[in-house]
Coordinates of C-alpha atoms in Angstrom, one line a residue:
M29 CA -13.7 6.0 3.7
G30 CA -12.7 6.4 7.6
A31 CA -13.3 3.5 9.6
S32 CA -16.8 5.1 10.5
G33 CA -17.7 4.6 6.9
S34 CA -16.7 0.7 7.1
K35 CA -19.2 0.1 9.8
L36 CA -21.9 1.9 8.3
E37 CA -22.2 -0.8 5.8
K38 CA -21.6 -3.0 7.9
A39 CA -25.1 -2.1 10.1
L40 CA -27.2 -1.4 7.0
G41 CA -26.1 -4.4 4.9
D42 CA -28.5 -6.2 2.5
Q43 CA -30.8 -2.9 4.1
F44 CA -28.9 0.1 2.6
P45 CA -31.3 1.9 0.6
E46 CA -31.4 1.9 -2.7
G47 CA -29.8 4.8 -5.0
E48 CA -29.3 6.9 -1.2
R49 CA -26.1 8.6 -0.2
Y50 CA -24.4 9.1 3.1
F51 CA -21.2 11.4 3.1
G52 CA -19.8 13.2 5.7
L53 CA -18.6 17.0 4.6
E54 CA -15.0 18.1 5.0
N55 CA -14.0 20.4 7.9
F56 CA -12.4 23.6 6.8
G57 CA -11.0 24.4 9.8
N58 CA -14.2 25.5 11.6
T59 CA -17.4 24.9 9.6
C60 CA -19.2 22.1 11.2
Y61 CA -22.2 25.0 11.7
C62 CA -22.1 25.1 7.5
N63 CA -22.0 20.8 7.3
S64 CA -24.2 20.1 10.5
V65 CA -27.5 22.6 8.1
L66 CA -26.1 21.5 4.8
Q67 CA -27.0 17.8 6.0
A68 CA -30.2 18.5 7.2
L69 CA -31.3 20.2 4.4
Y70 CA -30.1 17.4 2.4
F71 CA -32.3 14.4 3.5
C72 CA -35.0 17.0 3.6
V73 CA -35.9 15.2 0.2
P74 CA -38.8 17.7 -1.4
F75 CA -35.9 20.2 -1.1
R76 CA -33.5 18.5 -1.9
E77 CA -35.6 17.2 -5.5
Q78 CA -36.5 20.8 -6.1
L79 CA -32.5 21.8 -5.2
L80 CA -31.4 18.7 -8.6
E81 CA -34.0 19.8 -10.5
Y82 CA -33.3 23.0 -11.1
Y83 CA -29.4 22.3 -11.2
A84 CA -30.7 20.1 -14.3
N85 CA -32.7 22.5 -16.0
N86 CA -29.3 25.5 -14.8
K87 CA -26.5 23.7 -15.8
N88 CA -24.2 25.4 -18.1
P89 CA -22.1 27.6 -16.0
G90 CA -22.4 30.4 -19.2
D91 CA -26.0 30.9 -18.0
A92 CA -26.3 32.2 -14.7
E93 CA -23.0 33.7 -12.5
E94 CA -22.0 31.5 -8.9
N95 CA -23.9 32.0 -6.2
L96 CA -24.8 30.7 -2.8
L97 CA -27.7 28.7 -5.0
T98 CA -25.8 27.9 -7.9
C99 CA -23.1 26.2 -5.2
L100 CA -25.5 24.4 -3.5
A101 CA -27.0 23.1 -5.9
D102 CA -23.8 21.7 -7.3
L103 CA -23.0 20.5 -4.2
F104 CA -26.4 18.0 -3.8
T105 CA -26.1 17.1 -6.8
Q106 CA -22.1 15.7 -6.1
L107 CA -23.4 14.1 -3.4
E108 CA -25.7 12.9 -5.7
K109 CA -24.0 10.8 -8.3
A110 CA -20.6 11.1 -6.7
L111 CA -18.1 7.4 -7.0
G112 CA -22.3 5.8 -8.0
D113 CA -22.0 3.6 -11.1
Q114 CA -18.3 2.2 -8.9
F115 CA -20.0 -0.2 -6.3
P116 CA -21.8 -3.0 -6.7
E117 CA -26.0 -1.9 -5.3
G118 CA -26.0 -2.6 -2.1
E119 CA -22.7 -1.3 -1.5
R120 CA -23.5 3.0 -1.6
Y121 CA -21.1 4.6 1.1
F122 CA -18.3 6.5 0.2
G123 CA -17.4 9.2 3.1
L124 CA -14.8 12.4 2.5
E125 CA -12.5 12.8 5.0
N126 CA -12.5 15.8 7.9
F127 CA -9.8 17.5 6.6
G128 CA -10.1 20.1 9.9
N129 CA -9.4 20.3 13.2
T130 CA -12.5 18.4 15.1
C131 CA -11.6 15.0 14.5
Y132 CA -8.1 13.9 14.7
C133 CA -7.6 16.1 17.2
N134 CA -9.1 13.7 19.6
S135 CA -7.1 10.9 18.7
V136 CA -4.0 12.5 18.3
L137 CA -4.3 14.1 22.3
Q138 CA -5.1 10.5 23.5
L139 CA -2.1 8.6 21.4
E140 CA -0.2 11.0 23.5
K141 CA -2.2 10.7 26.6
A142 CA -1.7 6.7 26.5
L143 CA 2.1 6.4 25.7
G144 CA 2.6 9.0 28.7
D145 CA 6.2 8.0 30.3
Q146 CA 6.8 5.6 27.8
F147 CA 7.3 7.7 24.4
P148 CA 9.7 7.0 22.5
E149 CA 12.4 9.4 22.3
G150 CA 12.5 11.2 19.3
E151 CA 9.7 9.4 17.9
R152 CA 7.2 11.3 15.8
Y153 CA 3.5 9.9 15.4
F154 CA 1.9 11.7 12.4
G155 CA -1.3 11.4 10.5
L156 CA -1.2 12.1 7.1
E157 CA -4.5 14.3 5.5
N158 CA -6.9 12.3 2.6
F159 CA -7.0 14.1 -0.7
G160 CA -10.2 13.1 -1.8
N161 CA -8.9 8.7 -1.9
T162 CA -5.6 8.7 -0.8
C163 CA -5.8 5.8 1.8
Y164 CA -3.9 3.3 -0.7
C165 CA -0.5 6.0 -0.4
N166 CA -1.1 7.2 3.3
S167 CA -1.0 3.4 4.8
V168 CA 2.0 2.3 2.4
L169 CA 3.4 5.9 3.9
Q170 CA 3.4 4.9 6.9
A171 CA 4.5 1.6 6.9
L172 CA 7.1 2.8 5.0
Y173 CA 7.8 5.6 7.3
F174 CA 8.7 2.7 10.2
C175 CA 11.2 1.0 8.1
V176 CA 13.7 2.4 10.4
P177 CA 16.8 2.1 8.1
F178 CA 14.8 2.8 4.4
R179 CA 13.9 6.1 6.8
E180 CA 17.3 7.0 7.7
Q181 CA 18.3 6.6 5.1
L182 CA 16.0 9.0 3.3
L183 CA 16.6 11.5 5.4
E184 CA 20.5 10.9 4.9
Y185 CA 19.8 11.3 1.2
Y186 CA 17.7 14.9 1.7
A187 CA 20.6 16.2 4.1
N188 CA 22.9 15.5 1.7
N189 CA 20.7 17.4 -1.3
K190 CA 18.8 19.5 0.0
N191 CA 19.8 22.6 -1.4
P192 CA 17.1 23.0 -4.2
G193 CA 19.5 24.3 -7.1
D194 CA 20.9 19.8 -6.5
A195 CA 18.2 18.4 -8.6
E196 CA 15.3 18.8 -10.1
E197 CA 11.5 17.8 -7.6
N198 CA 10.5 14.4 -8.5
L199 CA 9.1 11.5 -6.4
L200 CA 11.8 11.1 -4.3
T201 CA 13.1 14.0 -2.9
C202 CA 8.4 14.6 -2.2
L203 CA 9.5 11.8 0.3
A204 CA 11.9 12.4 1.6
D205 CA 11.1 16.6 2.0
L206 CA 7.2 14.3 3.7
F207 CA 9.7 12.0 5.8
T208 CA 12.2 15.8 6.8
Q209 CA 8.4 17.5 8.1
I210 CA 7.4 14.6 9.8
S211 CA 10.7 14.0 12.0
S212 CA 11.7 17.8 13.2
Q213 CA 8.1 18.6 14.4
K214 CA 8.4 20.1 17.6
K215 CA 5.2 17.4 18.3
K216 CA 5.0 14.3 19.0
T217 CA 1.4 13.8 17.1
G218 CA -1.0 15.6 14.8
V219 CA -1.1 16.0 11.1
I220 CA 0.3 16.4 7.8
A221 CA -0.7 16.8 4.4
P222 CA 1.3 15.0 2.1
K223 CA -0.2 16.9 -0.9
R224 CA 3.4 18.4 -2.5
F225 CA 4.2 13.9 -2.8
V226 CA 0.8 13.1 -3.4
Q227 CA 0.4 16.4 -6.5
R228 CA 4.4 14.6 -8.0
L229 CA 2.5 11.0 -8.0
K230 CA -0.4 12.3 -9.9
K231 CA 1.9 14.2 -12.4
Q232 CA 4.5 10.5 -12.8
N233 CA 1.5 8.2 -13.6
E234 CA -1.5 8.6 -14.5
L235 CA -3.1 5.6 -13.0
F236 CA -3.1 7.4 -9.7
R237 CA -5.3 10.8 -11.0
G238 CA -8.5 11.0 -10.4
Y239 CA -10.2 9.9 -7.7
M240 CA -11.3 6.1 -8.0
H241 CA -9.9 3.8 -5.9
Q242 CA -6.5 2.8 -6.3
D243 CA -4.7 -0.5 -5.7
A244 CA -2.1 0.2 -2.5
H245 CA 0.2 -2.5 -3.7
E246 CA 0.7 -1.7 -7.1
F247 CA 2.2 2.3 -5.2
L248 CA 4.4 -0.1 -3.8
N249 CA 5.8 -1.8 -6.5
F250 CA 5.8 1.4 -8.5
L251 CA 7.0 3.6 -6.0
L252 CA 10.1 1.6 -5.0
N253 CA 10.5 1.1 -8.2
E254 CA 10.5 5.1 -9.3
L255 CA 13.0 5.1 -6.4
V256 CA 15.6 2.5 -7.6
D257 CA 15.1 4.3 -11.3
I258 CA 15.6 7.9 -10.3
L259 CA 18.5 7.0 -7.6
E260 CA 20.4 5.4 -10.6
K261 CA 20.2 8.2 -13.2
E262 CA 21.5 10.9 -10.4
S263 CA 24.3 7.9 -10.0
H264 CA 24.9 8.4 -13.6
A265 CA 24.0 11.7 -14.2
A266 CA 27.5 11.8 -11.7
K267 CA 29.4 9.3 -13.5
S268 CA 30.3 7.3 -10.3
I269 CA 29.0 4.2 -10.8
P270 CA 32.6 2.0 -9.5
E271 CA 33.5 -0.9 -12.1
T272 CA 34.5 -3.7 -9.2
S273 CA 31.5 -3.1 -7.9
P274 CA 29.8 -6.5 -6.3
P275 CA 27.6 -8.6 -8.1
E276 CA 24.2 -7.3 -7.4
K277 CA 21.6 -7.8 -9.7
I278 CA 18.9 -4.5 -10.1
A279 CA 15.3 -4.9 -9.2
N280 CA 12.9 -6.8 -11.4
G281 CA 14.7 -9.4 -13.2
P282 CA 18.0 -10.6 -13.8
N283 CA 21.2 -8.9 -15.1
N284 CA 21.6 -8.3 -18.5
P285 CA 25.2 -8.7 -20.5
Q286 CA 25.5 -5.3 -22.6
A287 CA 26.2 -5.2 -26.1
N288 CA 29.3 -6.6 -26.2
G289 CA 28.9 -9.9 -23.9
V290 CA 29.8 -8.5 -21.0
K291 CA 28.0 -7.6 -17.7
K292 CA 28.2 -4.5 -16.4
A293 CA 27.3 -4.7 -12.4
P294 CA 24.5 -2.1 -12.2
L295 CA 24.5 0.0 -9.0
V296 CA 23.2 -1.5 -5.7
T297 CA 21.1 1.5 -4.6
W298 CA 20.5 1.7 -0.4
V299 CA 16.9 0.7 -1.9
H300 CA 17.5 -2.0 -3.5
K301 CA 20.2 -2.6 0.5
N302 CA 16.7 -3.2 2.5
F303 CA 13.7 -4.5 -0.2
Q304 CA 16.1 -6.0 -2.6
G305 CA 16.2 -9.9 -2.6
I306 CA 16.9 -13.3 -5.0
L307 CA 14.9 -16.2 -5.6
T308 CA 16.3 -18.4 -7.7
N309 CA 14.2 -20.4 -10.4
E310 CA 15.7 -24.3 -10.7
T311 CA 13.9 -26.2 -13.4
R312 CA 15.3 -30.8 -13.7
C313 CA 15.1 -32.4 -17.0
L314 CA 13.7 -35.8 -15.9
R315 CA 15.5 -37.6 -18.8
C316 CA 19.2 -36.0 -18.1
E317 CA 18.9 -35.3 -14.5
T318 CA 20.9 -31.6 -15.5
V319 CA 19.9 -28.3 -13.0
T320 CA 19.2 -25.2 -15.3
A321 CA 19.7 -22.6 -12.4
R322 CA 18.4 -18.9 -13.5
D323 CA 18.9 -15.9 -10.8
E324 CA 15.9 -13.2 -10.3
T325 CA 15.5 -10.2 -7.9
F326 CA 12.5 -9.1 -6.5
L327 CA 11.3 -6.5 -4.1
D328 CA 8.3 -7.9 -2.7
L329 CA 6.7 -11.6 -2.4
S330 CA 3.5 -12.0 -3.8
L331 CA 2.2 -14.5 -2.5
D332 CA -1.3 -17.0 -3.6
I333 CA -3.0 -17.7 -0.7
E334 CA -6.1 -20.2 0.8
Q335 CA -8.7 -20.3 3.2
N336 CA -7.8 -21.1 6.4
S337 CA -3.9 -21.0 6.1
S338 CA -0.7 -18.4 6.5
V339 CA 1.6 -17.1 5.0
T340 CA 4.7 -19.8 6.5
S341 CA 2.4 -22.8 4.2
C342 CA 2.1 -20.3 1.7
L343 CA 5.3 -19.8 1.3
K344 CA 5.7 -23.9 1.2
N345 CA 3.6 -23.3 -2.5
F346 CA 5.4 -20.9 -3.0
S347 CA 8.9 -22.8 -2.9
S348 CA 7.0 -26.2 -3.8
T349 CA 7.8 -28.0 -6.7
E350 CA 5.8 -28.1 -10.3
T351 CA 5.7 -30.3 -13.3
L352 CA 5.9 -29.6 -17.2
N353 CA 4.7 -32.4 -18.9
A354 CA 2.1 -32.3 -22.2
E355 CA 2.1 -28.6 -23.2
D356 CA 4.3 -27.0 -20.7
K357 CA 7.6 -29.2 -21.3
F358 CA 10.8 -27.5 -21.4
F359 CA 13.0 -27.4 -23.6
C360 CA 16.9 -29.0 -22.7
D361 CA 19.0 -27.7 -24.2
K362 CA 21.5 -30.6 -23.2
C363 CA 18.8 -33.3 -24.5
C364 CA 18.3 -30.6 -27.8
S365 CA 14.4 -30.9 -27.3
L366 CA 11.1 -30.7 -24.9
Q367 CA 11.8 -32.4 -22.5
E368 CA 9.2 -34.1 -18.8
A369 CA 10.7 -31.2 -15.7
Q370 CA 10.7 -30.4 -12.5
K371 CA 10.3 -26.6 -11.6
R372 CA 11.0 -25.0 -8.2
M373 CA 11.9 -21.5 -6.9
K374 CA 13.6 -20.6 -3.8
I375 CA 14.8 -18.1 -1.9
K376 CA 18.5 -17.6 -2.8
K377 CA 19.3 -14.6 -0.8
P378 CA 16.1 -13.1 1.5
P379 CA 16.4 -9.2 2.0
Q380 CA 16.9 -7.2 5.4
V381 CA 13.5 -6.3 4.6
L382 CA 11.1 -9.0 3.6
V383 CA 7.9 -7.8 2.0
I384 CA 4.4 -10.2 1.4
H385 CA 2.1 -9.3 -0.5
L386 CA -1.5 -11.8 0.2
K387 CA -3.3 -12.0 -3.3
R388 CA -6.6 -11.7 -2.7
F389 CA -7.8 -10.0 -5.5
K390 CA -8.6 -12.9 -8.3
Y391 CA -10.2 -12.3 -11.7
V392 CA -12.8 -15.0 -11.8
E393 CA -14.4 -15.6 -14.8
Q394 CA -18.1 -16.7 -14.3
L395 CA -18.4 -13.6 -12.9
G396 CA -15.7 -11.9 -16.1
R397 CA -15.1 -9.7 -13.2
N398 CA -12.0 -9.7 -9.9
K399 CA -13.4 -10.8 -6.5
K400 CA -12.2 -9.9 -2.8
L401 CA -10.7 -12.9 -1.4
S402 CA -11.4 -12.6 2.2
Y403 CA -10.2 -16.2 3.4
R404 CA -8.2 -16.1 7.2
V405 CA -5.0 -15.9 6.0
V406 CA -3.0 -16.5 9.2
F407 CA 0.7 -13.4 9.7
P408 CA 2.6 -14.6 12.4
L409 CA 4.7 -11.8 14.7
E410 CA 7.4 -13.7 14.0
L411 CA 8.4 -15.8 11.2
K412 CA 11.7 -18.1 9.9
L413 CA 11.3 -18.6 5.9
S414 CA 13.5 -21.8 7.2
N415 CA 11.1 -24.1 4.4
T416 CA 12.2 -21.6 1.1
M417 CA 15.6 -21.4 2.6
E418 CA 19.2 -23.8 1.8
D419 CA 21.4 -22.3 4.5
A420 CA 20.6 -21.5 8.2
D421 CA 16.7 -20.7 8.7
S422 CA 16.4 -16.6 8.5
E423 CA 14.3 -15.2 11.0
Y424 CA 11.9 -11.9 10.1
S425 CA 9.6 -9.4 12.9
L426 CA 6.2 -8.3 11.4
F427 CA 6.9 -4.5 11.8
A428 CA 3.7 -3.4 9.8
V429 CA 0.2 -4.2 8.1
V430 CA -1.0 -2.8 5.4
V431 CA -5.1 -3.3 5.5
H432 CA -7.7 -3.7 2.7
I433 CA -11.7 -2.9 4.6
G434 CA -14.0 -3.2 2.1
T435 CA -15.8 -6.5 -0.3
G436 CA -14.4 -5.6 -2.9
P437 CA -11.1 -4.7 -5.6
N438 CA -12.3 -1.7 -7.0
H439 CA -13.9 0.0 -4.0
G440 CA -12.8 -0.2 0.6
H441 CA -10.7 2.1 2.5
Y442 CA -6.8 1.1 3.3
V443 CA -5.0 1.6 6.6
S444 CA -2.4 0.9 8.2
L445 CA -1.3 -1.6 11.3
V446 CA 2.8 -0.1 12.2
K447 CA 5.0 -1.7 15.2
S448 CA 7.1 1.3 16.9
H449 CA 9.1 0.3 19.8
D450 CA 7.3 -2.4 21.0
H451 CA 3.9 -0.6 20.3
W452 CA 1.4 -1.2 17.9
L453 CA -0.5 2.4 16.5
F454 CA -2.8 2.1 14.2
F455 CA -3.4 4.5 11.3
D456 CA -5.9 5.0 9.7
D457 CA -5.4 8.8 7.2
E458 CA -5.2 11.6 9.4
N459 CA -6.4 9.2 12.9
V460 CA -3.6 7.9 15.1
E461 CA -5.0 5.4 18.0
M462 CA -2.1 2.6 20.6
I463 CA -3.4 -1.0 19.9
D464 CA -2.9 -3.9 21.8
E465 CA -0.9 -6.4 20.5
S466 CA -3.6 -9.0 19.6
A467 CA -6.0 -7.4 18.4
V468 CA -3.3 -8.1 14.8
Q469 CA -5.1 -11.7 14.3
T470 CA -8.5 -9.2 13.7
F471 CA -6.9 -9.1 10.9
F472 CA -6.5 -12.2 10.0
G473 CA -8.9 -12.4 7.7
S474 CA -12.1 -14.9 8.0
A475 CA -12.4 -18.2 8.3
Q476 CA -16.4 -18.4 6.4
E477 CA -16.6 -17.4 2.9
Y478 CA -18.9 -14.7 3.6
S479 CA -18.9 -12.8 7.0
S480 CA -18.8 -9.3 8.3
N481 CA -15.3 -8.8 8.6
T482 CA -13.7 -7.1 5.3
D483 CA -10.8 -6.3 7.0
H484 CA -8.2 -8.1 5.9
G485 CA -4.0 -7.7 6.1
Y486 CA -3.0 -7.3 2.5
I487 CA 0.6 -6.4 2.6
L488 CA 3.7 -7.4 5.3
F489 CA 6.0 -5.6 6.4
Y490 CA 8.5 -8.3 7.6
E491 CA 12.5 -6.5 9.4
S492 CA 15.2 -9.2 9.4
I493 CA 15.9 -9.7 13.3
A494 CA 19.5 -10.8 12.4
A495 CA 19.8 -7.8 10.6
N496 CA 17.9 -5.4 13.1
D497 CA 20.2 -6.6 16.5
S498 CA 23.0 -5.8 14.5
S499 CA 22.3 -2.0 13.7

């Protein structure tokens, strides 16, 4: 669903006609003449109803050979039924993207004109085609593409492994191929179809098959861990893991001892070097004062959010002290019994790229389902981790935001905001526009529980200023 879909939904609100569907039609190069007539016929209600009745009486494919009538009846039936059951009553709009050359063309040309002589040397700004409902994927891919260290290492990987005989196709090779396609374009702006990547993603994980609304954070988490797994398998296959590797930790958890009790340092991939940080979970027994510390790694931080808060306050809450008592008492090894204790999580080693996931979707027991929290959460352009670090402040700069548009977790649309060479860009699938830096704050959320604003920052990407300066 494009941005226009969100505007239409807002404009109609409670007045959305019961059971009606408003669908755009895909443009295959130059089929606007066809689309415009089909829309007129669809809203000729008597014609539509009789065509749907015809389809209902002749829906068995064996009854008749394919012709224009059966195809038209099938199309109108798709429009009538498509995805309707996934939406709450009164929220029935779901747009189909335009993959032709009629809509995005103006967007990218305007971007090139807007930047003019300031267009960054060697940079490319390309929209990504939407294959039905892949905005969750496109928005994350744009954020990752403009994570420059990650992009450069991925392109280097592609250059060293571009012979198809070197490795079988996987998500890593497909992603590297896509980023190479974008970066090597002769044109500065345009649209690219990430078809190969999307096909591989759906083949790899059944969660992302079909056309249901997906979660951008789940996709990001799956993708980064999958890239790590592929790189580790390739390294094992090449027998190139050094025995004297630095004692880094792998993604998603602490080091695990080998069967013989000796810890073997795992491989540190370039994915780890960009996104991995280390958390320390400290527990202090209130009887003997013994402190137990356990390290674990992370590729992103998921933060609980509150109304009228900020990322800084959410990080403070993340590292706040929790008392373990009653049924939650801690087993102290020194006391050999359950004791009251205080528990605290700290960021021991901050990552080069800090990815923050704002937990906007919460299960509400009374409703029996997840609900979207439209809370206003301010995310600063410059972020300090002074409240969670023991050593000197770690400073970060915001360079990308994945935004969720919509009122609920099971429907909506994803777009991304990206900072590139001091310019802020808005990526909405095929469309790319330049925006003012001040526009970023419109995605903080709403101070009121019920608001027409449904555009909220969901995943934040911060890069270390120190690491950026050193590079």
